């Protein structure tokens, strides 16, 4: 063959071919290295690795593999190492004790870098912006803010009871309204919102839906091939949609921020939006960063709280003996003449145990937030490569018989109580090991006070069929949206526990703004 012909053939070959061949060679070479890695399940394909085994319900096979391969697993996802931590010890050893090198986040092109513009801590790399945003958010979440948030939760829980008695079939909308209204009031100082259809609440739920879908595993090829980020817009409609969503939500959150900066809270105190505005004036953060911090504070609590409350409500219906025991404790501690209060919670051991057990057995998020390893590491004789994605399997940890005993798969709130009926704090700390102090107060207090209100005021029962037999919902039924296990819809009957409830509600609703 002439040299001219050779040059012609080479010139006609797409340069992407050489890039693909080079990538394959690099991946094969890396995978051929003999550093001892954590055990992997079988079935990996050349180049692609375990990509076809990463299904939407990841926690189920991961937990099953734990029994065969041990507490730490390794998967190859197109040359990228994924480390799965299936025990509390492994998760604590690495994510807590070695947090200095495990604090980064894996890249999320569509949700993290495009839709949010790298303005959300939970989806952003550990860099100067991340530290600046974290510092600003931490500074404004003072103890007084937490106290104010608790007052808002009491108001919203009262409105929630009224909604449930009037229209129990729409319990999901009532949870949406309650959590969204509470977070909007806390961050921006708005008045309590009485309708699920108000524009602000609709906007929040639309954003939460868009972000959840954008970050769902397997949703976008950029999760496997980040270089696709650089495709031109005409070749990547998903890219155009994410960037347009970023502009739309930035405009929305900036509007919320500016209105909140000009609004005085109901009690005359400063709103979180005003605190963020001060950070902008001090040049600690810019306005766009402040707008997205406000959005993060508002929406992070919304999705987690409403999902968790759905599981709590379902367990109270499915396990009537648990509901009765909680009501008996409420009646003994609180009485029937007033609503429960946050000061009562330390004495409501069984009620709090119900919440902890629901969060253990039916966690809204079966995985902790993914981390990225910043440098090579060794653990238990295994090599963990820099850049690996590290995930704690909360589902497996929460059902570990070494921690919770041979009945770890059974719903039993009393496992948290000692012989005197008091909460065992060590067990509680294990159950909440990945939450910061602020998360525990805000997230935990919302669940605790709402659960106490439901038990104090309502009898929750399943509907009956035409033969009078209870139609008990399936406790295991769920809807998987991204990495969130939403409770599947179910029907319930709701009745006030006695006639005094309605009069107490009516008296409380007047100042609540009904």
Coordinates of N, CA and C in Angstrom, one line a residue, residues 52-188:
X52 N -24.5 -2.7 34.4 CA -25.9 -3.2 34.2 C -26.5 -3.8 35.5
X53 N -25.6 -3.9 36.5 CA -26.1 -4.4 37.8 C -26.5 -3.2 38.8
X54 N -26.3 -2.0 38.3 CA -26.6 -0.9 39.1 C -28.1 -0.5 38.8
X55 N -29.0 -1.1 39.4 CA -30.4 -0.9 39.2 C -31.0 0.3 40.0
X56 N -32.3 0.6 39.9 CA -32.9 1.7 40.6 C -33.0 1.4 42.1
X57 N -33.1 0.1 42.4 CA -33.3 -0.3 43.9 C -31.9 -0.9 44.3
X58 N -30.9 0.0 44.3 CA -29.5 -0.5 44.5 C -29.3 -1.1 45.9
X59 N -30.0 -0.6 46.9 CA -29.8 -1.1 48.3 C -30.2 -2.5 48.5
X60 N -31.0 -3.1 47.6 CA -31.5 -4.5 47.8 C -30.3 -5.4 47.4
X61 N -29.8 -5.3 46.2 CA -28.6 -6.2 45.9 C -27.4 -6.0 46.7
X62 N -27.2 -4.7 47.0 CA -26.0 -4.4 47.9 C -26.1 -5.1 49.2
X63 N -27.3 -5.0 49.8 CA -27.5 -5.7 51.1 C -27.3 -7.2 51.0
X64 N -27.8 -7.8 49.9 CA -27.7 -9.2 49.7 C -26.2 -9.6 49.5
X65 N -25.5 -8.8 48.8 CA -24.1 -9.1 48.6 C -23.3 -9.0 49.9
X66 N -23.7 -8.2 50.8 CA -23.0 -8.1 52.1 C -22.9 -9.4 52.8
X67 N -23.9 -10.2 52.7 CA -23.9 -11.5 53.3 C -22.9 -12.5 52.7
X68 N -22.6 -12.2 51.4 CA -21.7 -13.1 50.7 C -20.2 -12.6 50.7
X69 N -20.1 -11.3 50.5 CA -18.8 -10.7 50.3 C -18.2 -9.9 51.5
X70 N -19.1 -9.6 52.5 CA -18.6 -8.9 53.6 C -19.0 -7.4 53.7
X71 N -18.4 -6.7 54.6 CA -18.9 -5.3 55.0 C -18.5 -4.3 53.9
X72 N -17.6 -4.5 53.0 CA -17.2 -3.5 52.1 C -17.1 -4.1 50.7
X73 N -17.7 -3.5 49.7 CA -17.8 -4.0 48.4 C -17.1 -3.0 47.4
X74 N -16.7 -3.5 46.3 CA -16.2 -2.7 45.2 C -16.8 -3.0 43.9
X75 N -17.3 -2.0 43.2 CA -17.9 -2.2 41.9 C -17.1 -1.3 40.9
X76 N -17.0 -1.8 39.7 CA -16.4 -1.1 38.6 C -17.5 -0.6 37.7
X77 N -17.6 0.7 37.6 CA -18.6 1.4 36.8 C -17.9 2.1 35.7
X78 N -17.7 1.5 34.5 CA -17.0 2.0 33.4 C -15.6 2.6 33.8
X79 N -14.9 1.8 34.6 CA -13.5 2.1 35.0 C -13.5 2.9 36.3
X80 N -14.6 3.4 36.8 CA -14.7 4.2 38.0 C -15.0 3.2 39.2
X81 N -14.2 3.3 40.2 CA -14.4 2.4 41.4 C -15.5 3.0 42.3
X82 N -16.5 2.2 42.6 CA -17.5 2.5 43.6 C -17.4 1.6 44.8
X83 N -17.2 2.2 46.0 CA -17.0 1.5 47.2 C -18.3 1.6 48.0
X84 N -18.9 0.5 48.4 CA -20.1 0.4 49.2 C -19.8 -0.1 50.6
X85 N -20.2 0.7 51.6 CA -19.9 0.4 53.0 C -21.2 -0.1 53.6
X86 N -21.2 -1.4 54.0 CA -22.4 -2.1 54.5 C -22.5 -2.2 56.0
X87 N -21.6 -1.7 56.7 CA -21.6 -1.8 58.2 C -21.4 -0.5 58.8
X88 N -21.9 -0.3 60.0 CA -21.7 0.9 60.8 C -20.2 1.2 61.0
X89 N -19.5 0.1 61.4 CA -18.0 0.3 61.6 C -17.3 0.8 60.4
X90 N -17.5 0.2 59.3 CA -16.8 0.7 58.1 C -17.2 2.1 57.7
X91 N -18.5 2.4 57.8 CA -18.9 3.8 57.5 C -18.4 4.8 58.5
X92 N -18.3 4.5 59.8 CA -17.8 5.4 60.8 C -16.3 5.5 60.6
X93 N -15.6 4.4 60.4 CA -14.1 4.5 60.3 C -13.7 5.4 59.1
X94 N -14.4 5.3 58.0 CA -14.0 6.0 56.8 C -14.6 7.4 56.7
X95 N -15.9 7.5 56.8 CA -16.6 8.8 56.5 C -16.5 9.7 57.7
X96 N -16.4 9.2 58.9 CA -16.3 10.1 60.1 C -14.8 10.2 60.5
X97 N -14.1 9.2 60.8 CA -12.8 9.3 61.4 C -11.7 9.7 60.3
X98 N -12.0 9.4 59.0 CA -11.1 9.9 58.0 C -11.8 10.9 57.1
X99 N -12.6 11.7 57.7 CA -13.4 12.7 56.9 C -12.6 13.7 56.1
X100 N -11.3 13.9 56.5 CA -10.4 14.8 55.8 C -10.2 14.4 54.4
X101 N -10.2 13.1 54.1 CA -10.0 12.7 52.7 C -11.3 12.1 52.1
X102 N -12.4 12.1 52.8 CA -13.6 11.5 52.3 C -14.7 12.6 52.2
X103 N -14.4 13.8 52.3 CA -15.4 14.9 52.4 C -15.8 15.4 51.0
X104 N -15.1 15.0 50.0 CA -15.4 15.5 48.6 C -16.7 14.8 48.1
X105 N -17.3 15.4 47.0 CA -18.4 14.8 46.4 C -18.1 14.3 45.0
X106 N -18.7 13.2 44.5 CA -18.5 12.9 43.1 C -19.2 13.9 42.2
X107 N -18.7 14.0 41.0 CA -19.3 15.0 40.1 C -20.7 14.6 39.7
X108 N -21.6 15.6 39.8 CA -22.9 15.4 39.3 C -23.2 16.5 38.2
X109 N -23.0 16.1 37.0 CA -23.0 17.1 35.9 C -24.3 17.8 35.7
X110 N -25.4 17.1 35.6 CA -26.7 17.7 35.3 C -27.3 18.4 36.5
X111 N -27.4 17.7 37.6 CA -28.0 18.3 38.8 C -27.1 19.2 39.5
X112 N -25.9 18.8 39.7 CA -24.9 19.6 40.5 C -24.3 20.8 39.8
X113 N -23.8 20.5 38.6 CA -23.1 21.6 37.9 C -23.9 22.4 37.0
X114 N -25.0 21.9 36.4 CA -25.8 22.6 35.5 C -27.1 23.2 36.1
X115 N -27.9 22.3 36.7 CA -29.2 22.8 37.2 C -29.0 23.7 38.4
X116 N -28.1 23.3 39.3 CA -27.8 24.2 40.5 C -26.6 25.1 40.3
X117 N -25.9 25.0 39.2 CA -24.7 25.8 39.0 C -23.7 25.7 40.0
X118 N -23.5 24.5 40.6 CA -22.5 24.2 41.7 C -22.8 25.1 42.9
X119 N -24.0 25.4 43.2 CA -24.4 26.2 44.3 C -24.9 25.4 45.5
X120 N -25.1 24.1 45.4 CA -25.6 23.3 46.4 C -24.5 22.5 47.1
X121 N -24.3 22.7 48.4 CA -23.2 22.0 49.1 C -23.2 20.5 48.9
X122 N -24.4 19.9 48.9 CA -24.5 18.5 48.9 C -24.1 17.9 47.6
X123 N -24.1 18.7 46.5 CA -23.7 18.2 45.2 C -22.4 18.9 44.6
X124 N -21.7 19.6 45.5 CA -20.6 20.4 45.0 C -19.3 19.8 45.5
X125 N -18.2 20.1 44.7 CA -16.9 19.7 45.1 C -16.4 20.5 46.3
X126 N -15.5 19.9 47.1 CA -15.0 20.6 48.3 C -13.9 21.6 47.8
X127 N -14.4 22.9 47.7 CA -13.5 24.0 47.2 C -13.9 25.2 47.9
X128 N -13.3 26.4 47.4 CA -13.5 27.6 48.1 C -15.0 28.0 48.2
X129 N -15.7 27.8 47.1 CA -17.1 28.2 47.1 C -17.9 27.3 48.1
X130 N -17.6 26.0 48.2 CA -18.2 25.1 49.1 C -18.0 25.6 50.5
X131 N -16.7 25.9 50.9 CA -16.4 26.4 52.2 C -17.1 27.7 52.5
X132 N -17.2 28.6 51.6 CA -17.8 29.9 51.8 C -19.3 29.7 52.0
X133 N -20.0 28.9 51.2 CA -21.4 28.6 51.4 C -21.7 27.9 52.7
X134 N -20.9 27.0 53.1 CA -21.1 26.2 54.3 C -21.0 27.1 55.5
X135 N -20.0 28.0 55.5 CA -19.7 28.9 56.6 C -20.9 29.9 56.7
X136 N -21.4 30.4 55.6 CA -22.5 31.3 55.7 C -23.8 30.6 56.2
X137 N -24.1 29.4 55.7 CA -25.2 28.7 56.2 C -25.1 28.3 57.7
X138 N -23.9 28.0 58.1 CA -23.7 27.6 59.5 C -23.9 28.9 60.4
X139 N -23.4 30.0 60.0 CA -23.5 31.2 60.8 C -25.0 31.7 61.1
X140 N -25.8 31.5 60.1 CA -27.2 32.0 60.3 C -28.1 31.0 61.0
X141 N -27.7 29.7 61.1 CA -28.5 28.7 61.8 C -28.2 28.7 63.3
X142 N -28.6 29.7 64.0 CA -28.2 29.9 65.4 C -29.3 29.1 66.3
X143 N -29.0 29.1 67.6 CA -30.0 28.4 68.5 C -31.3 29.1 68.5
X144 N -31.3 30.4 68.3 CA -32.6 31.2 68.3 C -33.4 30.8 67.1
X145 N -32.7 30.5 66.0 CA -33.4 30.1 64.8 C -34.1 28.8 65.0
X146 N -33.4 27.9 65.7 CA -34.0 26.6 65.9 C -35.2 26.7 66.8
X147 N -35.2 27.6 67.8 CA -36.3 27.8 68.7 C -37.5 28.4 67.9
X148 N -37.2 29.3 67.1 CA -38.2 29.9 66.2 C -38.9 28.9 65.3
X149 N -38.0 28.0 64.8 CA -38.5 27.0 63.9 C -39.5 26.0 64.6
X150 N -39.2 25.8 65.9 CA -40.1 24.9 66.7 C -41.5 25.6 66.9
X151 N -41.5 26.9 67.1 CA -42.8 27.6 67.2 C -43.6 27.5 65.9
X152 N -42.9 27.6 64.8 CA -43.5 27.5 63.5 C -44.1 26.1 63.3
X153 N -43.4 25.1 63.8 CA -43.8 23.7 63.6 C -45.1 23.4 64.4
X154 N -45.2 24.0 65.6 CA -46.4 23.9 66.4 C -47.6 24.5 65.7
X155 N -47.4 25.7 65.1 CA -48.5 26.3 64.3 C -48.9 25.4 63.2
X156 N -47.9 25.0 62.4 CA -48.2 24.2 61.2 C -48.8 22.8 61.6
X157 N -48.4 22.2 62.7 CA -48.9 20.9 63.1 C -50.4 21.1 63.5
X158 N -50.8 22.2 64.1 CA -52.2 22.5 64.4 C -53.0 22.6 63.1
X159 N -52.5 23.3 62.1 CA -53.2 23.4 60.9 C -53.3 22.1 60.2
X160 N -52.3 21.3 60.3 CA -52.3 19.9 59.7 C -53.4 19.1 60.3
X161 N -53.6 19.1 61.6 CA -54.6 18.3 62.3 C -56.0 18.7 61.7
X162 N -56.2 20.0 61.5 CA -57.5 20.5 61.0 C -57.7 20.0 59.5
X163 N -56.6 20.0 58.8 CA -56.7 19.5 57.4 C -57.0 18.0 57.4
X164 N -56.4 17.2 58.3 CA -56.6 15.8 58.3 C -58.0 15.4 58.7
X165 N -58.5 16.1 59.7 CA -59.9 15.8 60.1 C -60.9 16.1 59.0
X166 N -60.7 17.2 58.3 CA -61.6 17.6 57.2 C -61.5 16.8 55.9
X167 N -60.3 16.4 55.6 CA -60.1 15.7 54.3 C -58.9 14.7 54.4
X168 N -59.1 13.5 55.1 CA -58.0 12.6 55.3 C -57.4 12.0 54.1
X169 N -58.3 11.9 53.0 CA -57.8 11.2 51.8 C -56.6 12.0 51.1
X170 N -56.5 13.3 51.5 CA -55.4 14.1 50.9 C -54.2 14.3 51.8
X171 N -53.9 13.3 52.6 CA -52.9 13.4 53.6 C -51.5 13.8 53.0
X172 N -51.3 13.3 51.8 CA -50.0 13.6 51.1 C -49.9 15.1 50.8
X173 N -51.0 15.7 50.3 CA -51.0 17.2 50.1 C -50.9 17.9 51.4
X174 N -51.5 17.4 52.5 CA -51.4 18.1 53.8 C -50.0 18.1 54.3
X175 N -49.2 17.0 54.1 CA -47.8 17.0 54.5 C -47.0 18.0 53.6
X176 N -47.3 18.0 52.3 CA -46.6 18.9 51.4 C -46.9 20.3 51.9
X177 N -48.1 20.7 52.1 CA -48.4 22.0 52.5 C -47.8 22.4 53.8
X178 N -47.8 21.5 54.8 CA -47.3 21.8 56.1 C -45.8 22.0 56.0
X179 N -45.1 21.1 55.4 CA -43.6 21.2 55.4 C -43.1 22.4 54.6
X180 N -43.8 22.6 53.4 CA -43.4 23.7 52.5 C -43.7 25.1 53.2
X181 N -44.9 25.2 53.8 CA -45.2 26.4 54.4 C -44.3 26.7 55.6
X182 N -44.0 25.7 56.4 CA -43.1 25.9 57.5 C -41.7 26.4 57.1
X183 N -41.1 25.8 56.0 CA -39.8 26.1 55.6 C -39.8 27.5 54.9
X184 N -40.9 27.8 54.2 CA -41.0 29.2 53.6 C -41.1 30.3 54.7
X185 N -41.8 30.0 55.7 CA -41.9 30.9 56.8 C -40.6 31.1 57.5
X186 N -39.9 30.0 57.8 CA -38.6 30.1 58.5 C -37.6 30.9 57.7
X187 N -37.5 30.6 56.4 CA -36.4 31.2 55.6 C -36.8 32.6 55.1
X188 N -38.1 32.8 54.7 CA -38.5 34.1 54.0 C -39.5 34.9 54.8

